[in-house]
Coordinates of C-alpha atoms and ligand atoms in Angstrom, one line a residue:
M1 CA 17.7 -51.5 19.7
S2 CA 20.3 -53.4 21.7
A3 CA 19.3 -57.0 22.6
T4 CA 20.9 -56.6 26.0
Y5 CA 19.5 -54.4 28.7
R6 CA 22.0 -53.0 31.2
F7 CA 20.5 -52.1 34.6
P8 CA 21.6 -48.8 36.2
R9 CA 24.7 -48.8 38.4
G10 CA 23.9 -49.5 42.0
F11 CA 20.7 -51.4 41.1
L12 CA 19.8 -53.6 44.1
W13 CA 19.8 -57.4 43.5
G14 CA 18.9 -59.9 46.2
A15 CA 16.4 -62.2 47.9
A16 CA 13.7 -61.4 50.4
T17 CA 12.8 -63.2 53.6
S18 CA 10.6 -62.5 56.6
S19 CA 11.3 -63.2 60.3
H20 CA 8.6 -65.7 61.2
Q21 CA 9.0 -67.7 58.1
V22 CA 12.8 -68.2 58.5
E23 CA 14.0 -67.4 62.0
G24 CA 12.4 -70.1 64.1
N25 CA 11.0 -70.1 67.6
N26 CA 9.1 -66.8 67.4
R27 CA 7.2 -67.7 70.5
W28 CA 5.8 -64.3 71.3
N29 CA 3.7 -63.6 68.2
D30 CA 0.1 -64.4 67.2
W31 CA 1.1 -66.9 64.5
W32 CA 2.9 -69.0 67.1
E33 CA -0.2 -69.1 69.3
F34 CA -2.3 -69.9 66.3
E35 CA 0.0 -72.8 65.3
Q36 CA 0.3 -74.1 68.9
A37 CA -3.5 -74.1 69.2
G38 CA -3.5 -76.8 66.5
R39 CA -5.3 -74.6 64.0
L40 CA -3.0 -75.7 61.2
P41 CA -1.5 -79.1 60.2
Y42 CA 1.9 -77.4 60.4
R43 CA 4.0 -75.5 63.0
S44 CA 6.9 -73.1 62.2
E45 CA 8.9 -74.5 65.2
D46 CA 12.6 -73.8 64.5
A47 CA 11.8 -72.9 60.8
C48 CA 15.1 -72.5 58.9
R49 CA 17.0 -71.6 62.1
H50 CA 18.0 -68.3 60.4
F51 CA 18.1 -66.6 63.8
E52 CA 21.3 -68.5 64.5
L53 CA 22.5 -69.2 61.0
Y54 CA 22.2 -65.7 59.6
E55 CA 26.0 -65.2 59.0
S56 CA 26.4 -68.3 56.9
D57 CA 23.2 -67.4 55.1
F58 CA 24.7 -64.0 54.2
D59 CA 27.9 -65.7 53.1
L60 CA 25.7 -67.7 50.7
A61 CA 24.0 -64.5 49.4
H62 CA 27.4 -62.9 49.0
S63 CA 28.7 -65.9 47.1
W64 CA 25.6 -65.6 44.8
G65 CA 26.6 -62.0 43.9
H66 CA 23.7 -60.4 45.8
N67 CA 24.3 -56.8 46.7
A68 CA 21.1 -56.4 48.8
H69 CA 18.9 -58.4 51.1
R70 CA 15.4 -57.8 52.3
L71 CA 14.6 -59.1 55.8
S72 CA 12.1 -58.3 58.5
V73 CA 12.6 -57.5 62.2
E74 CA 10.2 -59.3 64.5
W75 CA 8.1 -56.9 66.6
S76 CA 7.2 -59.6 69.1
R77 CA 10.9 -60.2 69.9
I78 CA 11.6 -56.5 70.3
E79 CA 8.5 -55.9 72.4
P80 CA 7.5 -59.3 73.9
A81 CA 5.2 -57.6 76.4
Q82 CA 3.5 -54.2 75.9
G83 CA 5.9 -51.4 76.7
E84 CA 8.8 -53.8 77.5
F85 CA 11.5 -53.5 74.9
S86 CA 14.2 -56.1 74.7
T87 CA 17.7 -54.8 74.3
D88 CA 18.9 -58.3 73.4
A89 CA 16.5 -58.5 70.5
L90 CA 17.5 -55.0 69.3
N91 CA 21.2 -55.9 69.6
H92 CA 20.5 -59.0 67.6
Y93 CA 19.1 -57.1 64.7
V94 CA 21.9 -54.5 64.9
D95 CA 24.3 -57.5 64.5
V96 CA 22.3 -58.9 61.6
V97 CA 22.4 -55.6 59.7
A98 CA 26.1 -55.3 60.5
A99 CA 26.7 -58.8 59.1
L100 CA 25.1 -57.7 55.9
K101 CA 27.2 -54.5 55.7
E102 CA 30.4 -56.4 56.3
R103 CA 29.6 -58.5 53.2
H104 CA 28.7 -55.3 51.2
I105 CA 25.1 -56.3 51.1
E106 CA 22.6 -53.4 51.4
P107 CA 19.9 -54.2 54.0
V108 CA 16.3 -53.5 53.2
V109 CA 14.4 -53.8 56.5
T110 CA 10.7 -54.6 56.8
L111 CA 9.1 -53.6 60.1
H112 CA 5.8 -55.6 59.9
H113 CA 5.5 -58.8 57.9
F114 CA 2.1 -60.3 58.8
T115 CA 3.0 -61.3 62.5
N116 CA 2.0 -59.2 65.5
P117 CA 3.0 -59.6 69.1
A118 CA 0.5 -61.8 70.9
W119 CA -0.4 -59.1 73.4
F120 CA -1.1 -56.7 70.6
T121 CA -3.6 -59.1 68.9
R122 CA -5.2 -60.0 72.2
R123 CA -6.1 -56.4 72.8
G124 CA -7.7 -56.0 69.4
G125 CA -4.7 -55.6 67.1
W126 CA -5.1 -53.4 64.1
T127 CA -8.8 -52.8 64.5
R128 CA -8.1 -50.3 67.4
T129 CA -7.1 -46.8 66.6
D130 CA -4.3 -46.8 69.2
S131 CA -2.6 -49.5 67.2
I132 CA -1.1 -46.7 65.2
D133 CA 0.7 -45.2 68.2
L134 CA 1.8 -48.6 69.5
F135 CA 3.4 -49.4 66.1
R136 CA 5.0 -45.9 66.0
R137 CA 6.6 -46.5 69.4
Y138 CA 8.1 -49.8 68.2
V139 CA 9.3 -48.1 65.0
E140 CA 10.9 -45.5 67.2
A141 CA 12.8 -48.2 69.2
V142 CA 14.0 -49.9 66.0
S143 CA 14.9 -46.9 63.8
S144 CA 16.6 -45.0 66.6
R145 CA 19.0 -48.0 66.9
M146 CA 19.3 -48.9 63.2
A147 CA 18.8 -45.9 61.0
D148 CA 22.5 -45.0 60.9
R149 CA 23.1 -48.4 59.2
V150 CA 19.8 -48.9 57.3
R151 CA 18.7 -46.6 54.5
F152 CA 15.9 -48.7 52.9
W153 CA 12.8 -49.4 55.0
V154 CA 9.6 -51.2 54.2
T155 CA 7.1 -50.2 56.9
I156 CA 4.3 -52.8 56.3
N157 CA 4.2 -55.9 54.0
E158 CA 1.0 -56.3 51.9
P159 CA -1.6 -54.6 54.1
T160 CA -4.4 -55.7 51.8
V161 CA -3.3 -59.4 52.0
Y162 CA -3.0 -59.2 55.8
V163 CA -6.5 -57.7 56.2
T164 CA -8.1 -60.1 53.7
R165 CA -6.7 -63.2 55.4
A166 CA -7.2 -62.0 58.9
F167 CA -10.7 -60.4 58.7
L168 CA -12.4 -61.5 55.4
K169 CA -11.2 -65.0 54.7
G170 CA -10.4 -65.3 58.3
N171 CA -7.8 -68.2 58.1
W172 CA -5.0 -66.1 59.6
P173 CA -4.9 -64.8 63.1
P174 CA -7.0 -63.3 64.6
C175 CA -9.3 -65.5 62.4
Q176 CA -12.4 -63.3 62.1
P177 CA -14.0 -64.3 58.8
G178 CA -16.5 -62.0 57.1
S179 CA -15.7 -59.1 59.4
W180 CA -16.0 -56.3 56.8
L181 CA -16.1 -53.5 59.3
R182 CA -13.0 -54.7 61.1
A183 CA -11.2 -55.3 57.8
G184 CA -11.9 -51.7 56.8
R185 CA -10.8 -50.3 60.1
A186 CA -7.6 -52.4 60.2
L187 CA -6.7 -51.3 56.6
R188 CA -7.2 -47.7 57.5
N189 CA -5.1 -48.1 60.6
L190 CA -2.3 -49.9 58.8
C191 CA -2.1 -47.1 56.2
R192 CA -2.0 -44.5 59.0
A193 CA 0.6 -46.6 60.8
H194 CA 2.7 -46.4 57.6
T195 CA 2.4 -42.6 57.6
A196 CA 3.5 -42.4 61.3
A197 CA 6.4 -44.8 60.7
Y198 CA 7.5 -42.7 57.6
A199 CA 7.8 -39.6 59.8
T200 CA 9.5 -41.5 62.6
I201 CA 12.2 -43.0 60.4
H202 CA 12.9 -39.7 58.6
K203 CA 13.4 -38.1 62.0
H204 CA 16.3 -40.4 62.6
R205 CA 17.6 -40.4 59.0
P206 CA 16.5 -37.6 56.7
D207 CA 17.8 -39.4 53.5
A208 CA 16.0 -42.7 54.3
M209 CA 14.1 -44.4 51.6
V210 CA 10.8 -45.5 53.1
G211 CA 7.9 -47.4 51.4
F212 CA 5.5 -50.2 51.9
A213 CA 5.3 -53.5 50.1
H214 CA 2.2 -53.7 48.0
S215 CA 0.6 -56.9 46.7
T216 CA 0.0 -56.1 43.0
P217 CA -1.8 -58.9 41.2
Y218 CA -2.5 -58.2 37.5
V219 CA -6.3 -58.5 37.5
V220 CA -8.3 -59.0 34.3
A221 CA -11.8 -60.2 33.4
L222 CA -11.9 -63.8 32.4
D223 CA -14.3 -62.9 29.6
P224 CA -13.7 -59.3 28.6
G225 CA -16.9 -59.4 26.6
R226 CA -19.0 -60.2 29.7
R227 CA -20.1 -57.1 31.6
L228 CA -20.3 -58.8 35.0
D229 CA -16.8 -60.3 34.7
R230 CA -15.5 -56.8 33.9
F231 CA -17.4 -55.3 36.9
A232 CA -16.0 -57.9 39.3
A233 CA -12.5 -57.6 37.9
R234 CA -12.6 -53.8 38.2
L235 CA -13.8 -54.0 41.8
R236 CA -11.2 -56.6 42.8
D237 CA -8.5 -54.6 41.1
F238 CA -9.6 -51.5 43.0
V239 CA -9.5 -53.3 46.4
H240 CA -6.2 -55.0 45.8
N241 CA -4.3 -52.3 43.9
D242 CA -5.8 -48.9 44.5
L243 CA -7.5 -48.8 47.9
C244 CA -4.3 -48.4 50.0
F245 CA -3.3 -45.4 48.0
R246 CA -6.7 -43.8 48.6
L247 CA -6.3 -44.4 52.3
L248 CA -2.9 -42.8 52.3
G249 CA -4.5 -39.5 51.4
Q250 CA -4.5 -37.0 48.5
T251 CA -0.7 -37.1 47.9
P252 CA 0.7 -40.5 48.6
R253 CA 4.0 -39.2 47.3
R254 CA 4.5 -37.2 50.5
V255 CA 4.7 -40.4 52.5
L256 CA 6.4 -42.7 50.0
D257 CA 10.0 -42.6 48.8
F258 CA 9.4 -45.7 46.8
I259 CA 6.6 -48.2 46.3
G260 CA 7.4 -51.9 47.0
I261 CA 5.9 -54.1 44.3
N262 CA 5.2 -57.7 45.3
Y263 CA 4.2 -59.4 42.0
Y264 CA 3.4 -63.0 41.5
V265 CA 0.3 -63.6 39.5
R266 CA -2.3 -62.8 36.9
Q267 CA -5.8 -63.3 38.2
L268 CA -8.5 -64.0 35.7
V269 CA -11.8 -63.1 37.3
R270 CA -15.3 -64.4 36.7
W271 CA -18.4 -63.0 38.3
Q272 CA -20.4 -65.5 40.2
L273 CA -23.8 -65.5 42.0
G274 CA -23.6 -65.5 45.8
G275 CA -21.0 -64.5 48.4
T276 CA -18.1 -62.1 47.8
A277 CA -17.8 -63.4 44.2
M278 CA -20.8 -61.1 43.4
L279 CA -18.6 -58.2 44.2
V280 CA -15.0 -59.1 43.5
G281 CA -15.5 -62.2 41.4
K282 CA -13.9 -65.6 41.7
E283 CA -10.4 -66.3 40.5
H284 CA -10.5 -68.7 37.5
K285 CA -7.6 -71.1 38.2
A286 CA -8.1 -74.0 35.9
S287 CA -5.3 -74.5 33.5
N288 CA -6.2 -74.6 29.8
P289 CA -3.6 -76.8 28.1
S290 CA -4.5 -75.5 24.6
Q291 CA -3.3 -72.0 25.7
S292 CA -0.1 -73.5 27.3
R293 CA -0.6 -71.5 30.4
K294 CA 1.8 -72.3 33.3
F295 CA 1.0 -72.4 37.0
S296 CA 2.9 -72.6 40.2
S297 CA 2.3 -75.5 42.6
L298 CA -0.1 -73.1 44.4
G299 CA -2.1 -72.7 41.2
W300 CA -0.9 -69.2 40.5
E301 CA -0.6 -68.4 36.8
V302 CA 2.9 -67.5 35.6
Y303 CA 2.4 -64.3 33.6
P304 CA 5.6 -62.1 33.3
D305 CA 3.9 -59.5 31.0
G306 CA 1.7 -58.7 34.1
L307 CA 4.8 -57.4 35.9
R308 CA 5.5 -54.9 33.1
E309 CA 1.8 -53.8 33.2
V310 CA 1.8 -53.2 37.0
L311 CA 5.2 -51.5 36.9
T312 CA 4.0 -49.1 34.2
R313 CA 0.8 -48.5 36.2
F314 CA 2.4 -47.7 39.6
A315 CA 5.1 -45.6 38.0
A316 CA 2.4 -43.0 37.5
F317 CA 2.7 -42.1 41.2
G318 CA 6.0 -40.5 40.4
V319 CA 8.2 -42.2 42.9
P320 CA 10.7 -45.0 42.2
L321 CA 9.5 -48.6 42.4
M322 CA 11.3 -51.5 44.1
I323 CA 10.3 -55.1 43.3
T324 CA 10.3 -56.3 46.9
E325 CA 9.0 -59.8 46.0
N326 CA 8.7 -61.9 42.9
G327 CA 8.9 -65.7 42.9
I328 CA 7.4 -69.1 42.3
S329 CA 6.6 -72.1 44.4
T330 CA 7.4 -75.2 42.2
S331 CA 9.3 -78.4 42.1
D332 CA 9.9 -77.9 38.4
E333 CA 13.4 -76.3 38.5
A334 CA 13.4 -75.5 34.7
L335 CA 10.2 -73.5 35.3
R336 CA 11.7 -71.6 38.3
T337 CA 14.7 -70.6 36.1
E338 CA 12.5 -69.6 33.2
F339 CA 10.2 -67.7 35.7
I340 CA 13.1 -65.6 36.9
A341 CA 14.6 -64.8 33.5
A342 CA 11.2 -64.0 32.0
H343 CA 10.2 -61.6 34.9
I344 CA 13.5 -59.8 34.9
R345 CA 13.2 -59.4 31.1
A346 CA 9.7 -57.9 31.7
L347 CA 11.3 -55.6 34.3
A348 CA 14.0 -54.6 31.8
L349 CA 11.4 -53.8 29.2
A350 CA 9.5 -51.6 31.6
M351 CA 12.7 -49.8 32.6
R352 CA 13.7 -49.3 29.0
D353 CA 10.4 -47.6 28.5
G354 CA 11.2 -45.2 31.3
V355 CA 9.8 -46.8 34.5
R356 CA 12.1 -46.0 37.4
V357 CA 12.9 -49.2 39.4
I358 CA 15.7 -49.4 42.0
G359 CA 15.9 -53.0 42.9
Y360 CA 14.6 -56.6 42.4
F361 CA 14.3 -59.1 45.3
Y362 CA 13.4 -62.8 44.5
W363 CA 11.0 -64.4 47.0
T364 CA 12.7 -66.2 48.6
M365 CA 16.3 -67.1 49.5
F366 CA 15.5 -70.6 50.7
D367 CA 12.3 -72.7 51.3
N368 CA 10.6 -71.6 54.5
F369 CA 7.4 -71.7 56.6
E370 CA 4.8 -70.6 54.0
W371 CA 2.0 -69.6 56.4
T372 CA -1.1 -71.8 55.9
E373 CA 0.8 -74.0 53.4
G374 CA 3.6 -74.6 56.0
P375 CA 6.6 -76.3 54.6
T376 CA 4.8 -77.6 51.4
A377 CA 5.5 -74.5 49.2
R378 CA 8.9 -74.3 47.7
F379 CA 9.8 -70.8 46.7
G380 CA 13.5 -71.0 47.5
L381 CA 16.7 -70.3 45.5
A382 CA 17.8 -73.1 47.9
A383 CA 16.1 -76.0 49.5
V384 CA 16.5 -76.6 53.2
D385 CA 17.1 -80.1 54.7
P386 CA 14.5 -80.4 57.4
A387 CA 16.8 -82.3 59.8
T388 CA 20.2 -80.7 59.2
K389 CA 18.9 -77.3 58.0
L390 CA 21.6 -77.4 55.3
R391 CA 20.9 -75.1 52.4
G392 CA 21.0 -76.8 49.0
P393 CA 21.2 -74.3 46.1
R394 CA 19.0 -74.9 43.1
P395 CA 19.8 -74.2 39.5
A396 CA 17.9 -70.9 39.6
A397 CA 20.3 -69.6 42.1
G398 CA 23.0 -69.8 39.4
L399 CA 20.9 -68.2 36.8
F400 CA 20.0 -65.4 39.2
E401 CA 23.7 -65.0 40.2
S402 CA 24.7 -64.5 36.6
I403 CA 22.2 -61.6 36.2
C404 CA 23.2 -60.0 39.6
R405 CA 26.9 -60.1 38.7
S406 CA 26.5 -58.9 35.1
N407 CA 23.8 -56.4 35.9
E408 CA 22.3 -57.1 32.5
I409 CA 19.9 -59.4 30.7
Q410 CA 19.3 -60.5 27.2
L411 CA 16.0 -59.2 26.0
N412 CA 15.3 -61.3 23.0
E413 CA 16.2 -64.8 23.9
P414 CA 15.9 -67.1 26.9
H415 CA 18.7 -66.2 29.3
R416 CA 21.6 -68.6 29.1
G417 CA 23.1 -68.2 32.6
T418 CA 25.4 -70.5 34.3
T419 CA 23.5 -73.1 36.3
R420 CA 24.6 -75.1 39.2
Q421 CA 23.0 -77.7 41.4
Ligands
BGC501 C1 4.3 -62.7 51.3 C2 5.2 -63.8 51.7 C3 4.8 -65.1 51.2 C4 4.7 -65.0 49.7 C5 4.3 -66.3 49.0 C6 3.8 -62.8 49.8 O1 2.5 -62.5 49.8 O2 4.8 -61.4 51.5 O3 5.3 -63.8 53.1 O4 5.5 -66.2 51.6 O5 3.8 -64.0 49.3 O6 3.1 -66.7 49.3

């Protein structure tokens, strides 16, 4: 067996971003209203000013050897009031995609990344059945303008995470904790909206590759010998990993050209008396130094083998996979570099065993507005100076560049890539 794995020709390498987290001044969406109402200690404000700085950001991605880039278009800019579509906003995103193409960077466009137009949320958002048609109309507006330039589309980012945060935990807009019924309805509508968007995009581009980005934690029982832990882990795993596919119908393959895998973490689950932990358990986050487990600054366990596990599992659907997100928030730059190399090695091992994967996107290109954590989480390949907005590449950007450029990775030793500050 060769110690080097070579990725297939044309494999997509890049970083992922989302509109609200990087653009700045997204005044027409529900997150902006939530922030302005003072519900968080942070506000996105002008974020990374990527709305203006996208060309120099894409120069940077090009200089890093990225041949692809995942971004999201902001529904609330395109349709700031119900039924009123902004030609300026559509033109902007056409320019953004053109700027990527000029740099030989393949765009992967997400249509919904957690934020909704404020008018949409005010009228009931995803809990209403007509949300599907409203989303379809927006997708029609975007794909009729952009499908000639964009082949890869992510319809919806992490439907289960959105629904959990918005309607169960209730700490994201519309902030309705414990609303199980609404959560169920919203998830069903999001899945149906995916199906509607799939057909709409294919109408404009028959060879389009359309999928959704799925949050895929690797869920296991904390104590496999304990029946209640096993029960809670199984149920949590079903809700996070399987439910969306059940809602997509008997043959998800008919509405998925690829599955987007967002992988960050292994969750060790313990059953607990009371609350939702009686059903889906409680995540056991405490680090155990004797096992030398490593954690991100958000307390997420670094577990590269879990990526191999989830890839092998989702390959069973028979469509290609795309790693639409994988990354770490940390201020330990050696850990970030090690994280990337170890996860890409796990990806290579899965592919060597026959799993079809078409791309890998690191989350994220530069530090951004991390939802309820605001600017405190640091996932970036580059830091961003809060005053000047200058991007300061981190060592991991150099390691990732060496993998993108060589299109290969050493399997049996820590990757020795070039690093730069
Ligand atoms: C989301 C991103 C987020 C990242 C890190 C993913 O669930 O798609 O928007 O920033 O995780 O938390």
